[in-house]
């Protein structure tokens, strides 16, 4: 039996439209309703046939839902939750896909007192955004982390888990604070480093922009993919996961200083030991199916 039969997706960008596409493919009898604040996105979603209906207001979108998934930037979760509060059916489950969890959970609980809330974070994405960027296989083989609050309704958690399994994801459950620390190091800090290095390179007067781009295959271009990620989404992630990100950044800065010292004093063994350890991490990621085993991230060199 399907875990839900009337699903509403609010925010029809990369993640929301990918959920719609995957749900259409894997659970074709589910009735899908969508809403986005942006009229152009609503028009594109209608033209692409992402949902059965696209509503003009968040309230109208949720009236018949048994699952509502908020797929907007984390800074907009609070506003959307308040906008659906009056029309949300009592038996509906509310979920989200935000990249940070503790702050979003607090905002949803404050805006929707008494509602059944099961937050989720599919650890899958690309640097693109908008309804045309989504695709049905985005979640296949990826992790979806559920962060239910203490005392959450176990049956609702199981239904949300089953929904994501049907979209192709594997499920993990964590406390929201723990999620935020894990993602601070695995996702948020790497994005911050990429934004920094690309920003620094583009500011450098003595190396012209054209040289930065021309010789980017030396490593720089792999940072530029991450640094091309959506500015609104990432601004909100850093502001909402501030404590964990600052904590990881402190540790990272100390490790960077240690590397700086090793280079200054010619401690080749220290550098070699670290680079050997990091190579093993890459091997584990490939072995666990979280990236393409082909050299150079699977880029074709034909
Ligand atoms: P996206 O492609 O930019 O889509 C977000 C959509 O939400 C946009 O169409 C946006 O409209 C709309 N929106 C913004 N505020 C709204 C509001 N108040 N009411 C209704 N719609 C609103 O972003 P995304 O990549 O799908 O990210 C959505 C969520 O998924 C974020 O919380 C993000 O943290 C999370 N997430 C992202 C990734 C990833 O790799 N991208 C991975 C996992 C989770 P506008 O046209 O006005 O911007």
mmCIF file of C-alpha atoms and ligand atoms in Angstrom:
data_model
loop_
_atom_site.group_PDB
_atom_site.id
_atom_site.type_symbol
_atom_site.label_atom_id
_atom_site.label_comp_id
_atom_site.label_asym_id
_atom_site.label_seq_id
_atom_site.Cartn_x
_atom_site.Cartn_y
_atom_site.Cartn_z
ATOM 1 C CA UNK A 1 0.000 0.000 0.000
ATOM 2 C CA UNK A 2 1.210 3.507 -0.793
ATOM 3 C CA UNK A 3 2.305 5.526 2.254
ATOM 4 C CA UNK A 4 0.454 8.647 1.030
ATOM 5 C CA UNK A 5 -2.095 9.277 -1.716
ATOM 6 C CA UNK A 6 -2.372 13.108 -1.903
ATOM 7 C CA UNK A 7 1.006 14.810 -1.787
ATOM 8 C CA UNK A 8 1.575 18.568 -1.884
ATOM 9 C CA UNK A 9 4.975 19.988 -2.788
ATOM 10 C CA UNK A 10 5.636 23.625 -1.906
ATOM 11 C CA UNK A 11 8.651 25.035 -3.770
ATOM 12 C CA UNK A 12 8.989 23.530 -7.252
ATOM 13 C CA UNK A 13 12.726 24.038 -7.791
ATOM 14 C CA UNK A 14 15.458 21.427 -8.152
ATOM 15 C CA UNK A 15 14.413 19.298 -5.176
ATOM 16 C CA UNK A 16 10.635 19.856 -5.321
ATOM 17 C CA UNK A 17 10.448 19.124 -9.045
ATOM 18 C CA UNK A 18 12.680 16.052 -8.640
ATOM 19 C CA UNK A 19 10.325 14.706 -5.952
ATOM 20 C CA UNK A 20 7.388 15.326 -8.306
ATOM 21 C CA UNK A 21 9.116 13.550 -11.200
ATOM 22 C CA UNK A 22 10.221 10.588 -9.078
ATOM 23 C CA UNK A 23 6.796 10.266 -7.415
ATOM 24 C CA UNK A 24 5.077 10.306 -10.825
ATOM 25 C CA UNK A 25 7.336 7.513 -11.986
ATOM 26 C CA UNK A 26 7.341 5.372 -8.835
ATOM 27 C CA UNK A 27 3.838 6.061 -7.447
ATOM 28 C CA UNK A 28 1.754 7.050 -10.486
ATOM 29 C CA UNK A 29 -1.575 6.937 -8.636
ATOM 30 C CA UNK A 30 -0.523 9.559 -6.072
ATOM 31 C CA UNK A 31 -2.296 12.869 -6.660
ATOM 32 C CA UNK A 32 0.349 15.591 -6.776
ATOM 33 C CA UNK A 33 -0.370 19.242 -6.033
ATOM 34 C CA UNK A 34 2.285 21.923 -6.256
ATOM 35 C CA UNK A 35 2.769 25.542 -5.306
ATOM 36 C CA UNK A 36 5.628 28.000 -5.722
ATOM 37 C CA UNK A 37 5.762 31.666 -4.717
ATOM 38 C CA UNK A 38 7.152 32.547 -8.145
ATOM 39 C CA UNK A 39 4.442 32.819 -10.867
ATOM 40 C CA UNK A 40 6.997 31.989 -13.564
ATOM 41 C CA UNK A 41 7.962 28.775 -11.750
ATOM 42 C CA UNK A 42 4.264 27.862 -11.431
ATOM 43 C CA UNK A 43 3.810 28.403 -15.182
ATOM 44 C CA UNK A 44 6.870 26.261 -15.982
ATOM 45 C CA UNK A 45 5.689 23.522 -13.609
ATOM 46 C CA UNK A 46 2.292 23.525 -15.318
ATOM 47 C CA UNK A 47 3.872 23.402 -18.781
ATOM 48 C CA UNK A 48 6.122 20.510 -17.718
ATOM 49 C CA UNK A 49 3.145 18.659 -16.193
ATOM 50 C CA UNK A 50 5.052 18.137 -12.947
ATOM 51 C CA UNK A 51 1.881 17.919 -10.831
ATOM 52 C CA UNK A 52 -1.826 17.198 -11.317
ATOM 53 C CA UNK A 53 -2.589 20.760 -10.149
ATOM 54 C CA UNK A 54 -0.507 23.811 -9.421
ATOM 55 C CA UNK A 55 -2.190 26.138 -6.914
ATOM 56 C CA UNK A 56 -1.711 29.899 -6.777
ATOM 57 C CA UNK A 57 -1.625 30.008 -2.980
ATOM 58 C CA UNK A 58 0.025 27.762 -0.371
ATOM 59 C CA UNK A 59 -3.242 27.409 1.549
ATOM 60 C CA UNK A 60 -5.185 26.119 -1.479
ATOM 61 C CA UNK A 61 -2.360 23.667 -2.235
ATOM 62 C CA UNK A 62 -2.613 21.843 1.108
ATOM 63 C CA UNK A 63 -6.395 21.582 1.655
ATOM 64 C CA UNK A 64 -6.634 17.934 0.516
ATOM 65 C CA UNK A 65 -3.099 16.744 1.291
ATOM 66 C CA UNK A 66 -2.099 13.781 3.428
ATOM 67 C CA UNK A 67 1.599 14.702 3.016
ATOM 68 C CA UNK A 68 2.945 18.245 2.595
ATOM 69 C CA UNK A 69 6.636 18.625 1.720
ATOM 70 C CA UNK A 70 8.232 22.058 2.024
ATOM 71 C CA UNK A 71 10.979 22.386 -0.612
ATOM 72 C CA UNK A 72 11.821 26.084 -0.208
ATOM 73 C CA UNK A 73 15.097 27.637 1.034
ATOM 74 C CA UNK A 74 15.483 27.072 4.800
ATOM 75 C CA UNK A 75 15.032 30.793 5.514
ATOM 76 C CA UNK A 76 11.541 30.638 3.938
ATOM 77 C CA UNK A 77 10.300 27.550 5.850
ATOM 78 C CA UNK A 78 8.839 29.608 8.683
ATOM 79 C CA UNK A 79 6.887 31.882 6.323
ATOM 80 C CA UNK A 80 5.499 28.941 4.314
ATOM 81 C CA UNK A 81 4.533 27.004 7.443
ATOM 82 C CA UNK A 82 2.594 30.046 8.721
ATOM 83 C CA UNK A 83 0.921 30.430 5.342
ATOM 84 C CA UNK A 84 -0.452 26.844 5.348
ATOM 85 C CA UNK A 85 -1.366 26.662 9.069
ATOM 86 C CA UNK A 86 -5.055 27.503 8.670
ATOM 87 C CA UNK A 87 -5.737 25.149 5.744
ATOM 88 C CA UNK A 88 -3.639 22.153 6.799
ATOM 89 C CA UNK A 89 -5.842 19.080 7.386
ATOM 90 C CA UNK A 90 -5.498 17.760 10.962
ATOM 91 C CA UNK A 91 -4.370 14.300 9.787
ATOM 92 C CA UNK A 92 -1.747 15.551 7.303
ATOM 93 C CA UNK A 93 1.954 14.857 7.848
ATOM 94 C CA UNK A 94 4.273 17.827 7.267
ATOM 95 C CA UNK A 95 7.820 17.273 6.072
ATOM 96 C CA UNK A 96 10.571 19.361 4.490
ATOM 97 C CA UNK A 97 13.837 18.833 2.628
ATOM 98 C CA UNK A 98 15.921 21.602 4.222
ATOM 99 C CA UNK A 99 19.694 21.195 4.340
ATOM 100 C CA UNK A 100 19.815 22.183 8.025
ATOM 101 C CA UNK A 101 17.412 20.670 10.513
ATOM 102 C CA UNK A 102 17.360 22.010 14.103
ATOM 103 C CA UNK A 103 16.347 25.570 13.167
ATOM 104 C CA UNK A 104 13.797 24.398 10.600
ATOM 105 C CA UNK A 105 12.194 21.973 13.068
ATOM 106 C CA UNK A 106 11.861 24.746 15.669
ATOM 107 C CA UNK A 107 10.282 27.050 13.061
ATOM 108 C CA UNK A 108 7.810 24.375 11.900
ATOM 109 C CA UNK A 109 6.825 23.435 15.464
ATOM 110 C CA UNK A 110 6.224 27.103 16.339
ATOM 111 C CA UNK A 111 4.175 27.782 13.196
ATOM 112 C CA UNK A 112 2.204 24.523 13.220
ATOM 113 C CA UNK A 113 1.430 23.633 16.843
ATOM 114 C CA UNK A 114 -0.089 20.146 17.123
ATOM 115 C CA UNK A 115 0.824 19.141 13.552
ATOM 116 C CA UNK A 116 2.605 15.848 12.793
ATOM 117 C CA UNK A 117 6.062 16.929 11.647
ATOM 118 C CA UNK A 118 8.687 14.563 10.203
ATOM 119 C CA UNK A 119 11.604 16.564 8.767
ATOM 120 C CA UNK A 120 13.831 14.987 6.122
ATOM 121 C CA UNK A 121 16.983 15.857 4.201
ATOM 122 C CA UNK A 122 17.737 14.038 0.955
ATOM 123 C CA UNK A 123 21.525 14.190 0.654
ATOM 124 C CA UNK A 124 21.399 14.591 -3.105
ATOM 125 C CA UNK A 125 21.537 17.597 -5.348
ATOM 126 C CA UNK A 126 23.344 19.454 -8.056
ATOM 127 C CA UNK A 127 24.611 23.017 -8.444
ATOM 128 C CA UNK A 128 21.557 23.856 -10.565
ATOM 129 C CA UNK A 129 18.208 25.231 -9.433
ATOM 130 C CA UNK A 130 14.665 25.731 -10.706
ATOM 131 C CA UNK A 131 11.924 23.391 -11.985
ATOM 132 C CA UNK A 132 13.770 22.475 -15.183
ATOM 133 C CA UNK A 133 16.853 21.324 -13.276
ATOM 134 C CA UNK A 134 15.095 18.426 -11.524
ATOM 135 C CA UNK A 135 15.181 14.786 -12.609
ATOM 136 C CA UNK A 136 13.486 11.591 -11.440
ATOM 137 C CA UNK A 137 16.615 9.632 -10.564
ATOM 138 C CA UNK A 138 18.158 12.317 -8.323
ATOM 139 C CA UNK A 139 17.511 10.378 -5.104
ATOM 140 C CA UNK A 140 18.330 6.886 -6.390
ATOM 141 C CA UNK A 141 20.924 5.227 -4.126
ATOM 142 C CA UNK A 142 21.361 8.440 -2.085
ATOM 143 C CA UNK A 143 20.719 8.847 1.641
ATOM 144 C CA UNK A 144 17.653 10.589 2.976
ATOM 145 C CA UNK A 145 18.126 11.546 6.628
ATOM 146 C CA UNK A 146 14.973 11.780 8.758
ATOM 147 C CA UNK A 147 15.235 13.952 11.878
ATOM 148 C CA UNK A 148 11.955 13.380 13.764
ATOM 149 C CA UNK A 149 11.493 15.376 16.972
ATOM 150 C CA UNK A 150 11.426 13.623 20.367
ATOM 151 C CA UNK A 151 8.108 11.836 20.809
ATOM 152 C CA UNK A 152 7.308 11.869 17.070
ATOM 153 C CA UNK A 153 4.484 9.660 15.821
ATOM 154 C CA UNK A 154 6.294 6.418 14.872
ATOM 155 C CA UNK A 155 3.740 5.466 12.198
ATOM 156 C CA UNK A 156 4.154 8.859 10.492
ATOM 157 C CA UNK A 157 7.946 8.471 10.539
ATOM 158 C CA UNK A 158 7.597 5.028 8.912
ATOM 159 C CA UNK A 159 5.285 6.420 6.207
ATOM 160 C CA UNK A 160 7.705 9.236 5.360
ATOM 161 C CA UNK A 161 10.577 6.722 5.288
ATOM 162 C CA UNK A 162 8.588 4.493 2.922
ATOM 163 C CA UNK A 163 7.792 7.474 0.667
ATOM 164 C CA UNK A 164 11.513 8.237 0.295
ATOM 165 C CA UNK A 165 12.393 4.563 -0.201
ATOM 166 C CA UNK A 166 9.975 4.507 -3.107
ATOM 167 C CA UNK A 167 11.749 7.533 -4.588
ATOM 168 C CA UNK A 168 14.911 5.401 -4.520
ATOM 169 C CA UNK A 169 16.598 6.708 -1.361
ATOM 170 C CA UNK A 170 18.123 4.827 1.562
ATOM 171 C CA UNK A 171 16.948 5.980 4.981
ATOM 172 C CA UNK A 172 18.914 7.031 8.042
ATOM 173 C CA UNK A 173 17.432 8.583 11.184
ATOM 174 C CA UNK A 174 19.279 11.118 13.384
ATOM 175 C CA UNK A 175 18.670 13.789 15.984
ATOM 176 C CA UNK A 176 18.443 17.244 14.305
ATOM 177 C CA UNK A 177 21.522 18.633 16.146
ATOM 178 C CA UNK A 178 23.604 15.626 15.183
ATOM 179 C CA UNK A 179 22.496 15.988 11.549
ATOM 180 C CA UNK A 180 23.582 19.621 11.581
ATOM 181 C CA UNK A 181 27.087 18.760 12.855
ATOM 182 C CA UNK A 182 27.553 15.921 10.350
ATOM 183 C CA UNK A 183 26.369 18.048 7.423
ATOM 184 C CA UNK A 184 28.438 21.037 8.595
ATOM 185 C CA UNK A 185 31.588 19.044 7.843
ATOM 186 C CA UNK A 186 30.423 16.951 4.882
ATOM 187 C CA UNK A 187 28.497 19.617 2.974
ATOM 188 C CA UNK A 188 28.397 23.108 4.457
ATOM 189 C CA UNK A 189 32.141 23.587 5.057
ATOM 190 C CA UNK A 190 33.089 22.243 1.588
ATOM 191 C CA UNK A 191 30.684 24.780 0.067
ATOM 192 C CA UNK A 192 32.189 27.571 2.182
ATOM 193 C CA UNK A 193 35.707 26.586 1.097
ATOM 194 C CA UNK A 194 34.635 26.472 -2.562
ATOM 195 C CA UNK A 195 32.954 29.890 -2.311
ATOM 196 C CA UNK A 196 36.137 31.253 -0.679
ATOM 197 C CA UNK A 197 38.653 29.860 -3.150
ATOM 198 C CA UNK A 198 36.630 30.882 -6.192
ATOM 199 C CA UNK A 199 36.057 34.336 -4.685
ATOM 200 C CA UNK A 200 39.764 34.746 -3.869
ATOM 201 C CA UNK A 201 40.828 33.678 -7.366
ATOM 202 C CA UNK A 202 38.388 36.057 -9.006
ATOM 203 C CA UNK A 203 39.693 38.930 -6.819
ATOM 204 C CA UNK A 204 43.363 38.385 -7.641
ATOM 205 C CA UNK A 205 44.633 41.286 -9.673
ATOM 206 C CA UNK A 206 47.956 39.790 -10.741
ATOM 207 C CA UNK A 207 46.437 36.635 -12.254
ATOM 208 C CA UNK A 208 43.959 37.685 -14.877
ATOM 209 C CA UNK A 209 40.506 36.125 -14.943
ATOM 210 C CA UNK A 210 41.227 34.569 -18.316
ATOM 211 C CA UNK A 211 44.226 32.673 -16.903
ATOM 212 C CA UNK A 212 42.173 31.456 -13.949
ATOM 213 C CA UNK A 213 39.641 30.031 -16.393
ATOM 214 C CA UNK A 214 42.180 28.815 -18.974
ATOM 215 C CA UNK A 215 44.178 26.732 -16.471
ATOM 216 C CA UNK A 216 41.234 25.671 -14.313
ATOM 217 C CA UNK A 217 41.657 21.943 -15.097
ATOM 218 C CA UNK A 218 44.492 21.953 -12.534
ATOM 219 C CA UNK A 219 41.876 21.631 -9.763
ATOM 220 C CA UNK A 220 40.107 24.990 -9.629
ATOM 221 C CA UNK A 221 37.212 23.924 -11.861
ATOM 222 C CA UNK A 222 36.139 21.223 -9.386
ATOM 223 C CA UNK A 223 35.611 23.980 -6.785
ATOM 224 C CA UNK A 224 33.727 26.143 -9.291
ATOM 225 C CA UNK A 225 31.026 23.489 -9.688
ATOM 226 C CA UNK A 226 30.238 23.646 -5.974
ATOM 227 C CA UNK A 227 30.632 27.443 -5.886
ATOM 228 C CA UNK A 228 27.987 27.743 -8.632
ATOM 229 C CA UNK A 229 25.315 26.506 -6.173
ATOM 230 C CA UNK A 230 22.239 28.607 -5.486
ATOM 231 C CA UNK A 231 23.140 31.803 -3.541
ATOM 232 C CA UNK A 232 19.815 32.066 -1.678
ATOM 233 C CA UNK A 233 19.799 28.449 -0.599
ATOM 234 C CA UNK A 234 23.383 28.625 0.705
ATOM 235 C CA UNK A 235 23.025 32.002 2.401
ATOM 236 C CA UNK A 236 20.131 30.485 4.371
ATOM 237 C CA UNK A 237 22.024 27.266 5.201
ATOM 238 C CA UNK A 238 24.968 29.168 6.739
ATOM 239 C CA UNK A 239 22.727 31.497 8.725
ATOM 240 C CA UNK A 240 20.558 28.663 10.015
ATOM 241 C CA UNK A 241 23.395 26.222 10.851
ATOM 242 C CA UNK A 242 25.624 28.968 12.235
ATOM 243 C CA UNK A 243 26.914 27.237 15.410
ATOM 244 C CA UNK A 244 27.926 23.925 13.843
ATOM 245 C CA UNK A 245 29.492 25.658 10.813
ATOM 246 C CA UNK A 246 31.523 28.054 12.994
ATOM 247 C CA UNK A 247 32.686 25.142 15.138
ATOM 248 C CA UNK A 248 33.845 23.096 12.120
ATOM 249 C CA UNK A 249 35.426 26.205 10.589
ATOM 250 C CA UNK A 250 37.493 26.719 13.757
ATOM 251 C CA UNK A 251 38.840 23.157 13.552
ATOM 252 C CA UNK A 252 39.459 23.507 9.844
ATOM 253 C CA UNK A 253 41.412 26.753 10.376
ATOM 254 C CA UNK A 254 43.640 25.015 12.954
ATOM 255 C CA UNK A 255 44.326 22.135 10.565
ATOM 256 C CA UNK A 256 45.063 24.596 7.766
ATOM 257 C CA UNK A 257 47.553 26.419 10.002
ATOM 258 C CA UNK A 258 49.237 23.082 10.784
ATOM 259 C CA UNK A 259 49.586 22.424 7.038
ATOM 260 C CA UNK A 260 50.967 25.928 6.532
ATOM 261 C CA UNK A 261 53.597 25.207 9.199
ATOM 262 C CA UNK A 262 54.481 21.844 7.633
ATOM 263 C CA UNK A 263 55.061 23.523 4.262
ATOM 264 C CA UNK A 264 57.078 26.384 5.804
ATOM 265 C CA UNK A 265 59.399 23.998 7.700
ATOM 266 C CA UNK A 266 59.680 21.475 4.877
ATOM 267 C CA UNK A 267 57.955 18.665 6.817
ATOM 268 C CA UNK A 268 57.353 16.467 3.780
ATOM 269 C CA UNK A 269 56.454 13.401 5.877
ATOM 270 C CA UNK A 270 53.567 15.253 7.532
ATOM 271 C CA UNK A 271 52.205 16.322 4.155
ATOM 272 C CA UNK A 272 52.640 12.836 2.702
ATOM 273 C CA UNK A 273 50.893 11.165 5.667
ATOM 274 C CA UNK A 274 47.895 13.486 5.402
ATOM 275 C CA UNK A 275 47.581 13.090 1.624
ATOM 276 C CA UNK A 276 47.718 9.296 2.037
ATOM 277 C CA UNK A 277 44.880 9.386 4.591
ATOM 278 C CA UNK A 278 42.731 11.612 2.372
ATOM 279 C CA UNK A 279 43.210 9.330 -0.617
ATOM 280 C CA UNK A 280 41.747 6.466 1.444
ATOM 281 C CA UNK A 281 38.630 8.569 2.147
ATOM 282 C CA UNK A 282 38.090 9.022 -1.602
ATOM 283 C CA UNK A 283 38.411 5.248 -2.055
ATOM 284 C CA UNK A 284 35.753 4.604 0.615
ATOM 285 C CA UNK A 285 33.322 7.060 -1.015
ATOM 286 C CA UNK A 286 33.645 5.236 -4.334
ATOM 287 C CA UNK A 287 33.393 1.798 -2.655
ATOM 288 C CA UNK A 288 30.157 2.857 -0.943
ATOM 289 C CA UNK A 289 28.632 3.904 -4.278
ATOM 290 C CA UNK A 290 28.537 7.622 -3.405
ATOM 291 C CA UNK A 291 30.554 8.680 -6.483
ATOM 292 C CA UNK A 292 31.659 7.598 -9.928
ATOM 293 C CA UNK A 293 34.739 5.325 -9.798
ATOM 294 C CA UNK A 294 35.956 6.619 -13.189
ATOM 295 C CA UNK A 295 39.032 8.871 -13.039
ATOM 296 C CA UNK A 296 38.442 12.653 -12.975
ATOM 297 C CA UNK A 297 34.873 12.241 -11.654
ATOM 298 C CA UNK A 298 33.817 10.335 -14.770
ATOM 299 C CA UNK A 299 34.623 13.139 -17.227
ATOM 300 C CA UNK A 300 35.007 11.902 -20.747
ATOM 301 C CA UNK A 301 38.471 12.409 -22.262
ATOM 302 C CA UNK A 302 37.734 11.044 -25.730
HETATM 303 P P1 LIG B 1 15.504 25.957 -5.831
HETATM 304 O O1 LIG B 1 15.770 25.159 -7.058
HETATM 305 O O2 LIG B 1 15.947 27.398 -5.784
HETATM 306 O O3 LIG B 1 13.937 25.901 -5.534
HETATM 307 C C1 LIG B 1 13.320 26.567 -4.465
HETATM 308 C C2 LIG B 1 11.982 27.093 -4.962
HETATM 309 O O4 LIG B 1 11.242 27.579 -3.835
HETATM 310 C C3 LIG B 1 12.129 28.265 -5.942
HETATM 311 O O5 LIG B 1 11.307 28.074 -7.059
HETATM 312 C C4 LIG B 1 11.678 29.437 -5.110
HETATM 313 O O6 LIG B 1 11.116 30.475 -5.895
HETATM 314 C C5 LIG B 1 10.640 28.802 -4.223
HETATM 315 N N1 LIG B 1 10.330 29.600 -3.048
HETATM 316 C C6 LIG B 1 11.128 30.439 -2.343
HETATM 317 N N2 LIG B 1 10.444 30.979 -1.313
HETATM 318 C C7 LIG B 1 9.181 30.480 -1.383
HETATM 319 C C8 LIG B 1 8.003 30.660 -0.611
HETATM 320 N N3 LIG B 1 8.008 31.461 0.441
HETATM 321 N N4 LIG B 1 6.891 29.985 -0.967
HETATM 322 C C9 LIG B 1 6.885 29.158 -2.035
HETATM 323 N N5 LIG B 1 7.964 28.955 -2.813
HETATM 324 C C10 LIG B 1 9.096 29.596 -2.485
HETATM 325 O O7 LIG B 1 16.130 25.285 -4.525
HETATM 326 P P2 LIG B 1 16.385 23.724 -4.213
HETATM 327 O O8 LIG B 1 17.786 23.398 -4.569
HETATM 328 O O9 LIG B 1 15.264 22.906 -4.753
HETATM 329 O O10 LIG B 1 16.328 23.771 -2.618
HETATM 330 C C11 LIG B 1 15.102 23.659 -1.919
HETATM 331 C C12 LIG B 1 15.375 23.135 -0.510
HETATM 332 O O11 LIG B 1 16.050 21.881 -0.619
HETATM 333 C C13 LIG B 1 16.259 24.024 0.358
HETATM 334 O O12 LIG B 1 15.764 24.057 1.672
HETATM 335 C C14 LIG B 1 17.610 23.325 0.335
HETATM 336 O O13 LIG B 1 18.332 23.579 1.541
HETATM 337 C C15 LIG B 1 17.186 21.869 0.205
HETATM 338 N N6 LIG B 1 18.165 20.957 -0.436
HETATM 339 C C16 LIG B 1 18.840 21.377 -1.554
HETATM 340 C C17 LIG B 1 19.757 20.523 -2.137
HETATM 341 C C18 LIG B 1 20.546 20.953 -3.369
HETATM 342 O O14 LIG B 1 21.595 20.385 -3.655
HETATM 343 N N7 LIG B 1 20.095 21.936 -4.109
HETATM 344 C C19 LIG B 1 19.949 19.233 -1.622
HETATM 345 C C20 LIG B 1 19.202 18.829 -0.530
HETATM 346 C C21 LIG B 1 18.299 19.703 0.066
HETATM 347 P P3 LIG B 1 12.052 31.661 -6.457
HETATM 348 O O15 LIG B 1 12.003 31.518 -7.931
HETATM 349 O O16 LIG B 1 11.363 32.892 -5.985
HETATM 350 O O17 LIG B 1 13.405 31.524 -5.912
#
